[in-house]
Amino acid sequence: MRYFYVMKFIPVLFLATVGATLSCNQKKEEVNKSFISVVSLIKKQVAHVDTSLYPIMKVVYTDSLHIDTTYIPREQFEDVAKEFLDIPDLSDKKVAKRYKEDPAVHDQMMNRVIITYLPIDPDKEEVKRQELLATPIPGKDAKVNNIIIVREISTRDSFLQKKMLWQMDKSFQIVTTSQKPGKPEIITTTKVTWNEDPIQ
């Protein structure tokens, strides 16, 4: 009778042990998530520009028509770049839980390693993609050249998409596509340069 009692509960103990192991492994994976912080990279760029003597120029186009060119004071650069600074910071473990990393791709034609972070649940995230293009350097960390961010906000009344490109040590660009029901699509491109020809 005692033998039957013990055997009866062995499957229960086994399932509990397996469940605890899987749960532990899952938590371990979440804790071990180590993503590159795009926000930290942008903050370093902003700090560098803020202490430099670069002339900062902002050019705005709407539907390919040039409409405005202005020079930006260095002390306003951080505010102009704020859309890059308020993206989810993947160095925060709570934020990292909501994202996954695609397998890195090495583009031999460009000699770039492409690292992509995507939301686990895209419907719950405004930022749909964080992507880094880096040049591999033997024996050293890869050098990040470009950062690409894609944001989307979609409601019943409107659609808004921002494709954002940061070229390290040179410029950044934001292409905003907006549309409301029954109205044509509007595309606005904002380019801010500090170490590059703004016409490029």
mmCIF file of N, CA and C in Angstrom, residues 72-173:
data_model
loop_
_atom_site.group_PDB
_atom_site.id
_atom_site.type_symbol
_atom_site.label_atom_id
_atom_site.label_comp_id
_atom_site.label_asym_id
_atom_site.label_seq_id
_atom_site.Cartn_x
_atom_site.Cartn_y
_atom_site.Cartn_z
ATOM 1 N N ILE A 72 20.768 75.276 -36.616
ATOM 2 C CA ILE A 72 20.357 74.910 -35.264
ATOM 3 C C ILE A 72 21.478 75.234 -34.275
ATOM 4 N N PRO A 73 21.200 75.997 -33.228
ATOM 5 C CA PRO A 73 22.206 76.225 -32.181
ATOM 6 C C PRO A 73 22.553 74.912 -31.494
ATOM 7 N N ARG A 74 23.799 74.756 -31.086
ATOM 8 C CA ARG A 74 24.240 73.502 -30.470
ATOM 9 C C ARG A 74 23.392 73.128 -29.257
ATOM 10 N N GLU A 75 22.998 74.125 -28.483
ATOM 11 C CA GLU A 75 22.231 73.835 -27.268
ATOM 12 C C GLU A 75 20.830 73.302 -27.568
ATOM 13 N N GLN A 76 20.378 73.407 -28.824
ATOM 14 C CA GLN A 76 19.062 72.885 -29.214
ATOM 15 C C GLN A 76 19.148 71.532 -29.917
ATOM 16 N N PHE A 77 20.358 71.048 -30.125
ATOM 17 C CA PHE A 77 20.528 69.815 -30.893
ATOM 18 C C PHE A 77 19.854 68.621 -30.218
ATOM 19 N N GLU A 78 19.983 68.517 -28.909
ATOM 20 C CA GLU A 78 19.368 67.394 -28.192
ATOM 21 C C GLU A 78 17.862 67.372 -28.388
ATOM 22 N N ASP A 79 17.245 68.556 -28.355
ATOM 23 C CA ASP A 79 15.797 68.637 -28.542
ATOM 24 C C ASP A 79 15.406 68.219 -29.962
ATOM 25 N N VAL A 80 16.221 68.604 -30.949
ATOM 26 C CA VAL A 80 15.948 68.254 -32.346
ATOM 27 C C VAL A 80 16.071 66.737 -32.545
ATOM 28 N N ALA A 81 16.966 66.114 -31.767
ATOM 29 C CA ALA A 81 17.215 64.671 -31.913
ATOM 30 C C ALA A 81 16.369 63.827 -30.957
ATOM 31 N N LYS A 82 15.402 64.424 -30.288
ATOM 32 C CA LYS A 82 14.682 63.728 -29.214
ATOM 33 C C LYS A 82 13.926 62.487 -29.673
ATOM 34 N N GLU A 83 13.524 62.435 -30.960
ATOM 35 C CA GLU A 83 12.787 61.260 -31.428
ATOM 36 C C GLU A 83 13.656 60.008 -31.416
ATOM 37 N N PHE A 84 14.961 60.169 -31.517
ATOM 38 C CA PHE A 84 15.870 59.037 -31.402
ATOM 39 C C PHE A 84 16.139 58.681 -29.939
ATOM 40 N N LEU A 85 16.018 59.659 -29.068
ATOM 41 C CA LEU A 85 16.346 59.456 -27.662
ATOM 42 C C LEU A 85 15.199 58.857 -26.855
ATOM 43 N N ASP A 86 13.962 58.968 -27.373
ATOM 44 C CA ASP A 86 12.834 58.452 -26.592
ATOM 45 C C ASP A 86 12.338 57.092 -27.073
ATOM 46 N N ILE A 87 13.168 56.378 -27.846
ATOM 47 C CA ILE A 87 12.814 55.016 -28.245
ATOM 48 C C ILE A 87 13.045 54.081 -27.053
ATOM 49 N N PRO A 88 12.461 52.885 -27.070
ATOM 50 C CA PRO A 88 12.688 51.941 -25.971
ATOM 51 C C PRO A 88 14.181 51.620 -25.809
ATOM 52 N N ASP A 89 14.679 51.763 -24.588
ATOM 53 C CA ASP A 89 16.094 51.504 -24.310
ATOM 54 C C ASP A 89 16.261 50.027 -23.951
ATOM 55 N N LEU A 90 16.875 49.267 -24.848
ATOM 56 C CA LEU A 90 16.975 47.817 -24.673
ATOM 57 C C LEU A 90 18.014 47.406 -23.637
ATOM 58 N N SER A 91 18.713 48.370 -23.034
ATOM 59 C CA SER A 91 19.603 48.031 -21.918
ATOM 60 C C SER A 91 18.807 47.870 -20.620
ATOM 61 N N ASP A 92 17.550 48.328 -20.633
ATOM 62 C CA ASP A 92 16.649 48.156 -19.498
ATOM 63 C C ASP A 92 16.038 46.749 -19.591
ATOM 64 N N LYS A 93 16.251 45.920 -18.577
ATOM 65 C CA LYS A 93 15.801 44.524 -18.630
ATOM 66 C C LYS A 93 14.295 44.402 -18.813
ATOM 67 N N LYS A 94 13.543 45.331 -18.210
ATOM 68 C CA LYS A 94 12.087 45.277 -18.352
ATOM 69 C C LYS A 94 11.668 45.545 -19.794
ATOM 70 N N VAL A 95 12.387 46.437 -20.450
ATOM 71 C CA VAL A 95 12.114 46.741 -21.858
ATOM 72 C C VAL A 95 12.590 45.600 -22.742
ATOM 73 N N ALA A 96 13.767 45.064 -22.435
ATOM 74 C CA ALA A 96 14.356 43.990 -23.249
ATOM 75 C C ALA A 96 13.446 42.768 -23.317
ATOM 76 N N LYS A 97 12.652 42.525 -22.275
ATOM 77 C CA LYS A 97 11.737 41.383 -22.278
ATOM 78 C C LYS A 97 10.716 41.471 -23.401
ATOM 79 N N ARG A 98 10.461 42.695 -23.873
ATOM 80 C CA ARG A 98 9.436 42.881 -24.904
ATOM 81 C C ARG A 98 10.001 42.754 -26.320
ATOM 82 N N TYR A 99 11.324 42.548 -26.426
ATOM 83 C CA TYR A 99 11.967 42.514 -27.739
ATOM 84 C C TYR A 99 12.768 41.232 -27.940
ATOM 85 N N LYS A 100 13.019 40.919 -29.190
ATOM 86 C CA LYS A 100 13.851 39.766 -29.546
ATOM 87 C C LYS A 100 14.887 40.217 -30.578
ATOM 88 N N GLU A 101 15.973 39.465 -30.660
ATOM 89 C CA GLU A 101 17.038 39.783 -31.615
ATOM 90 C C GLU A 101 17.021 38.785 -32.755
ATOM 91 N N ASP A 102 16.948 39.285 -33.975
ATOM 92 C CA ASP A 102 17.074 38.420 -35.143
ATOM 93 C C ASP A 102 18.515 37.938 -35.259
ATOM 94 N N PRO A 103 18.739 36.767 -35.856
ATOM 95 C CA PRO A 103 20.126 36.339 -36.078
ATOM 96 C C PRO A 103 20.888 37.393 -36.888
ATOM 97 N N ALA A 104 22.093 37.721 -36.455
ATOM 98 C CA ALA A 104 22.896 38.742 -37.144
ATOM 99 C C ALA A 104 23.204 38.290 -38.571
ATOM 100 N N VAL A 105 23.198 39.254 -39.481
ATOM 101 C CA VAL A 105 23.468 38.977 -40.893
ATOM 102 C C VAL A 105 24.740 39.715 -41.305
ATOM 103 N N HIS A 106 25.619 39.043 -42.027
ATOM 104 C CA HIS A 106 26.826 39.687 -42.534
ATOM 105 C C HIS A 106 26.650 39.934 -44.021
ATOM 106 N N ASP A 107 26.510 41.193 -44.390
ATOM 107 C CA ASP A 107 26.394 41.573 -45.792
ATOM 108 C C ASP A 107 27.795 41.766 -46.353
ATOM 109 N N GLN A 108 28.242 40.808 -47.151
ATOM 110 C CA GLN A 108 29.617 40.864 -47.662
ATOM 111 C C GLN A 108 29.812 41.983 -48.674
ATOM 112 N N MET A 109 28.762 42.303 -49.432
ATOM 113 C CA MET A 109 28.868 43.390 -50.422
ATOM 114 C C MET A 109 29.168 44.722 -49.738
ATOM 115 N N MET A 110 28.480 44.992 -48.648
ATOM 116 C CA MET A 110 28.674 46.244 -47.913
ATOM 117 C C MET A 110 29.737 46.118 -46.823
ATOM 118 N N ASN A 111 30.150 44.880 -46.538
ATOM 119 C CA ASN A 111 31.028 44.597 -45.403
ATOM 120 C C ASN A 111 30.425 45.158 -44.110
ATOM 121 N N ARG A 112 29.176 44.779 -43.881
ATOM 122 C CA ARG A 112 28.453 45.234 -42.703
ATOM 123 C C ARG A 112 27.805 44.052 -41.984
ATOM 124 N N VAL A 113 27.817 44.111 -40.683
ATOM 125 C CA VAL A 113 27.044 43.185 -39.865
ATOM 126 C C VAL A 113 25.745 43.902 -39.508
ATOM 127 N N ILE A 114 24.621 43.245 -39.750
ATOM 128 C CA ILE A 114 23.315 43.861 -39.489
ATOM 129 C C ILE A 114 22.686 43.191 -38.269
ATOM 130 N N ILE A 115 22.433 43.990 -37.240
ATOM 131 C CA ILE A 115 21.825 43.500 -35.999
ATOM 132 C C ILE A 115 20.438 44.123 -35.894
ATOM 133 N N THR A 116 19.422 43.279 -35.745
ATOM 134 C CA THR A 116 18.037 43.755 -35.755
ATOM 135 C C THR A 116 17.300 43.329 -34.495
ATOM 136 N N TYR A 117 16.623 44.290 -33.868
ATOM 137 C CA TYR A 117 15.779 44.022 -32.712
ATOM 138 C C TYR A 117 14.325 44.280 -33.097
ATOM 139 N N LEU A 118 13.454 43.296 -32.825
ATOM 140 C CA LEU A 118 12.046 43.387 -33.189
ATOM 141 C C LEU A 118 11.170 43.148 -31.962
ATOM 142 N N PRO A 119 10.009 43.783 -31.894
ATOM 143 C CA PRO A 119 9.119 43.544 -30.757
ATOM 144 C C PRO A 119 8.528 42.141 -30.806
ATOM 145 N N ILE A 120 8.388 41.526 -29.654
ATOM 146 C CA ILE A 120 7.770 40.202 -29.583
ATOM 147 C C ILE A 120 6.298 40.298 -29.944
ATOM 148 N N ASP A 121 5.645 41.374 -29.513
ATOM 149 C CA ASP A 121 4.244 41.626 -29.859
ATOM 150 C C ASP A 121 4.169 42.973 -30.584
ATOM 151 N N PRO A 122 4.289 42.986 -31.920
ATOM 152 C CA PRO A 122 4.337 44.241 -32.680
ATOM 153 C C PRO A 122 3.121 45.145 -32.475
ATOM 154 N N ASP A 123 1.955 44.542 -32.211
ATOM 155 C CA ASP A 123 0.739 45.346 -32.047
ATOM 156 C C ASP A 123 0.788 46.219 -30.790
ATOM 157 N N LYS A 124 1.642 45.853 -29.844
ATOM 158 C CA LYS A 124 1.713 46.601 -28.588
ATOM 159 C C LYS A 124 2.854 47.615 -28.563
ATOM 160 N N GLU A 125 3.661 47.624 -29.615
ATOM 161 C CA GLU A 125 4.831 48.495 -29.628
ATOM 162 C C GLU A 125 4.768 49.511 -30.760
ATOM 163 N N GLU A 126 5.064 50.752 -30.422
ATOM 164 C CA GLU A 126 5.123 51.815 -31.432
ATOM 165 C C GLU A 126 6.388 51.682 -32.277
ATOM 166 N N VAL A 127 7.499 51.307 -31.634
ATOM 167 C CA VAL A 127 8.754 51.110 -32.360
ATOM 168 C C VAL A 127 8.786 49.677 -32.885
ATOM 169 N N LYS A 128 8.737 49.527 -34.200
ATOM 170 C CA LYS A 128 8.637 48.213 -34.842
ATOM 171 C C LYS A 128 9.997 47.598 -35.151
ATOM 172 N N ARG A 129 11.040 48.406 -35.174
ATOM 173 C CA ARG A 129 12.364 47.888 -35.531
ATOM 174 C C ARG A 129 13.465 48.810 -35.023
ATOM 175 N N GLN A 130 14.504 48.216 -34.466
ATOM 176 C CA GLN A 130 15.752 48.920 -34.177
ATOM 177 C C GLN A 130 16.851 48.110 -34.866
ATOM 178 N N GLU A 131 17.576 48.766 -35.738
ATOM 179 C CA GLU A 131 18.567 48.048 -36.544
ATOM 180 C C GLU A 131 19.900 48.789 -36.529
ATOM 181 N N LEU A 132 20.973 48.033 -36.397
ATOM 182 C CA LEU A 132 22.316 48.615 -36.417
ATOM 183 C C LEU A 132 23.116 47.983 -37.546
ATOM 184 N N LEU A 133 23.805 48.819 -38.319
ATOM 185 C CA LEU A 133 24.724 48.354 -39.354
ATOM 186 C C LEU A 133 26.135 48.697 -38.889
ATOM 187 N N ALA A 134 26.966 47.682 -38.764
ATOM 188 C CA ALA A 134 28.299 47.884 -38.203
ATOM 189 C C ALA A 134 29.366 47.244 -39.077
ATOM 190 N N THR A 135 30.549 47.849 -39.072
ATOM 191 C CA THR A 135 31.693 47.306 -39.799
ATOM 192 C C THR A 135 32.483 46.393 -38.872
ATOM 193 N N PRO A 136 32.635 45.109 -39.234
ATOM 194 C CA PRO A 136 33.426 44.212 -38.382
ATOM 195 C C PRO A 136 34.903 44.579 -38.409
ATOM 196 N N ILE A 137 35.531 44.594 -37.241
ATOM 197 C CA ILE A 137 36.965 44.896 -37.135
ATOM 198 C C ILE A 137 37.631 43.720 -36.412
ATOM 199 N N PRO A 138 38.510 42.983 -37.096
ATOM 200 C CA PRO A 138 39.150 41.811 -36.482
ATOM 201 C C PRO A 138 39.816 42.147 -35.151
ATOM 202 N N GLY A 139 39.495 41.355 -34.132
ATOM 203 C CA GLY A 139 40.105 41.545 -32.818
ATOM 204 C C GLY A 139 39.521 42.667 -31.996
ATOM 205 N N LYS A 140 38.534 43.368 -32.548
ATOM 206 C CA LYS A 140 37.920 44.483 -31.828
ATOM 207 C C LYS A 140 36.402 44.423 -31.984
ATOM 208 N N ASP A 141 35.713 45.283 -31.217
ATOM 209 C CA ASP A 141 34.266 45.399 -31.386
ATOM 210 C C ASP A 141 33.964 46.038 -32.733
ATOM 211 N N ALA A 142 32.860 45.620 -33.339
ATOM 212 C CA ALA A 142 32.458 46.207 -34.619
ATOM 213 C C ALA A 142 32.135 47.684 -34.443
ATOM 214 N N LYS A 143 32.390 48.469 -35.483
ATOM 215 C CA LYS A 143 32.106 49.900 -35.451
ATOM 216 C C LYS A 143 30.725 50.158 -36.041
ATOM 217 N N VAL A 144 29.839 50.736 -35.245
ATOM 218 C CA VAL A 144 28.478 51.033 -35.726
ATOM 219 C C VAL A 144 28.532 52.221 -36.678
ATOM 220 N N ASN A 145 27.979 52.037 -37.879
ATOM 221 C CA ASN A 145 27.950 53.101 -38.886
ATOM 222 C C ASN A 145 26.590 53.774 -38.984
ATOM 223 N N ASN A 146 25.545 52.956 -39.012
ATOM 224 C CA ASN A 146 24.188 53.474 -39.189
ATOM 225 C C ASN A 146 23.228 52.837 -38.191
ATOM 226 N N ILE A 147 22.245 53.621 -37.811
ATOM 227 C CA ILE A 147 21.156 53.123 -36.963
ATOM 228 C C ILE A 147 19.840 53.422 -37.675
ATOM 229 N N ILE A 148 18.976 52.413 -37.748
ATOM 230 C CA ILE A 148 17.685 52.571 -38.417
ATOM 231 C C ILE A 148 16.574 52.262 -37.412
ATOM 232 N N ILE A 149 15.622 53.171 -37.316
ATOM 233 C CA ILE A 149 14.473 52.993 -36.424
ATOM 234 C C ILE A 149 13.202 53.129 -37.258
ATOM 235 N N VAL A 150 12.236 52.249 -37.018
ATOM 236 C CA VAL A 150 10.930 52.367 -37.678
ATOM 237 C C VAL A 150 9.856 52.456 -36.603
ATOM 238 N N ARG A 151 9.070 53.547 -36.661
ATOM 239 C CA ARG A 151 7.964 53.745 -35.724
ATOM 240 C C ARG A 151 6.666 53.804 -36.515
ATOM 241 N N GLU A 152 5.602 53.281 -35.943
ATOM 242 C CA GLU A 152 4.294 53.343 -36.599
ATOM 243 C C GLU A 152 3.202 53.562 -35.564
ATOM 244 N N ILE A 153 2.298 54.473 -35.901
ATOM 245 C CA ILE A 153 1.114 54.699 -35.075
ATOM 246 C C ILE A 153 -0.086 54.643 -36.007
ATOM 247 N N SER A 154 -0.947 53.668 -35.768
ATOM 248 C CA SER A 154 -2.100 53.488 -36.648
ATOM 249 C C SER A 154 -3.382 53.493 -35.819
ATOM 250 N N THR A 155 -4.328 54.351 -36.222
ATOM 251 C CA THR A 155 -5.642 54.402 -35.571
ATOM 252 C C THR A 155 -6.721 54.350 -36.639
ATOM 253 N N ARG A 156 -7.962 54.409 -36.208
ATOM 254 C CA ARG A 156 -9.071 54.421 -37.177
ATOM 255 C C ARG A 156 -9.029 55.671 -38.053
ATOM 256 N N ASP A 157 -8.536 56.760 -37.480
ATOM 257 C CA ASP A 157 -8.595 58.048 -38.174
ATOM 258 C C ASP A 157 -7.312 58.429 -38.899
ATOM 259 N N SER A 158 -6.208 57.747 -38.623
ATOM 260 C CA SER A 158 -4.965 58.183 -39.252
ATOM 261 C C SER A 158 -3.889 57.088 -39.216
ATOM 262 N N PHE A 159 -2.896 57.294 -40.050
ATOM 263 C CA PHE A 159 -1.728 56.406 -40.076
ATOM 264 C C PHE A 159 -0.485 57.287 -40.082
ATOM 265 N N LEU A 160 0.463 56.960 -39.214
ATOM 266 C CA LEU A 160 1.703 57.734 -39.126
ATOM 267 C C LEU A 160 2.877 56.765 -39.044
ATOM 268 N N GLN A 161 3.830 56.944 -39.951
ATOM 269 C CA GLN A 161 5.032 56.121 -39.938
ATOM 270 C C GLN A 161 6.260 57.025 -39.992
ATOM 271 N N LYS A 162 7.254 56.683 -39.199
ATOM 272 C CA LYS A 162 8.519 57.426 -39.219
ATOM 273 C C LYS A 162 9.656 56.447 -39.479
ATOM 274 N N LYS A 163 10.367 56.656 -40.575
ATOM 275 C CA LYS A 163 11.568 55.881 -40.872
ATOM 276 C C LYS A 163 12.763 56.773 -40.540
ATOM 277 N N MET A 164 13.525 56.349 -39.554
ATOM 278 C CA MET A 164 14.570 57.204 -38.991
ATOM 279 C C MET A 164 15.952 56.588 -39.227
ATOM 280 N N LEU A 165 16.845 57.385 -39.743
ATOM 281 C CA LEU A 165 18.204 56.937 -40.038
ATOM 282 C C LEU A 165 19.212 57.862 -39.359
ATOM 283 N N TRP A 166 20.107 57.270 -38.575
ATOM 284 C CA TRP A 166 21.187 58.035 -37.951
ATOM 285 C C TRP A 166 22.497 57.554 -38.544
ATOM 286 N N GLN A 167 23.218 58.454 -39.214
ATOM 287 C CA GLN A 167 24.536 58.143 -39.759
ATOM 288 C C GLN A 167 25.571 58.674 -38.772
ATOM 289 N N MET A 168 26.288 57.775 -38.156
ATOM 290 C CA MET A 168 27.183 58.142 -37.065
ATOM 291 C C MET A 168 28.180 59.214 -37.493
ATOM 292 N N ASP A 169 28.286 60.246 -36.648
ATOM 293 C CA ASP A 169 29.249 61.342 -36.825
ATOM 294 C C ASP A 169 28.966 62.214 -38.039
ATOM 295 N N LYS A 170 27.765 62.109 -38.620
ATOM 296 C CA LYS A 170 27.471 62.875 -39.836
ATOM 297 C C LYS A 170 26.110 63.577 -39.804
ATOM 298 N N SER A 171 25.044 62.786 -39.681
ATOM 299 C CA SER A 171 23.708 63.367 -39.872
ATOM 300 C C SER A 171 22.641 62.402 -39.391
ATOM 301 N N PHE A 172 21.415 62.907 -39.325
ATOM 302 C CA PHE A 172 20.275 62.007 -39.171
ATOM 303 C C PHE A 172 19.128 62.493 -40.035
ATOM 304 N N GLN A 173 18.248 61.563 -40.341
ATOM 305 C CA GLN A 173 17.132 61.863 -41.241
ATOM 306 C C GLN A 173 15.876 61.156 -40.752
#
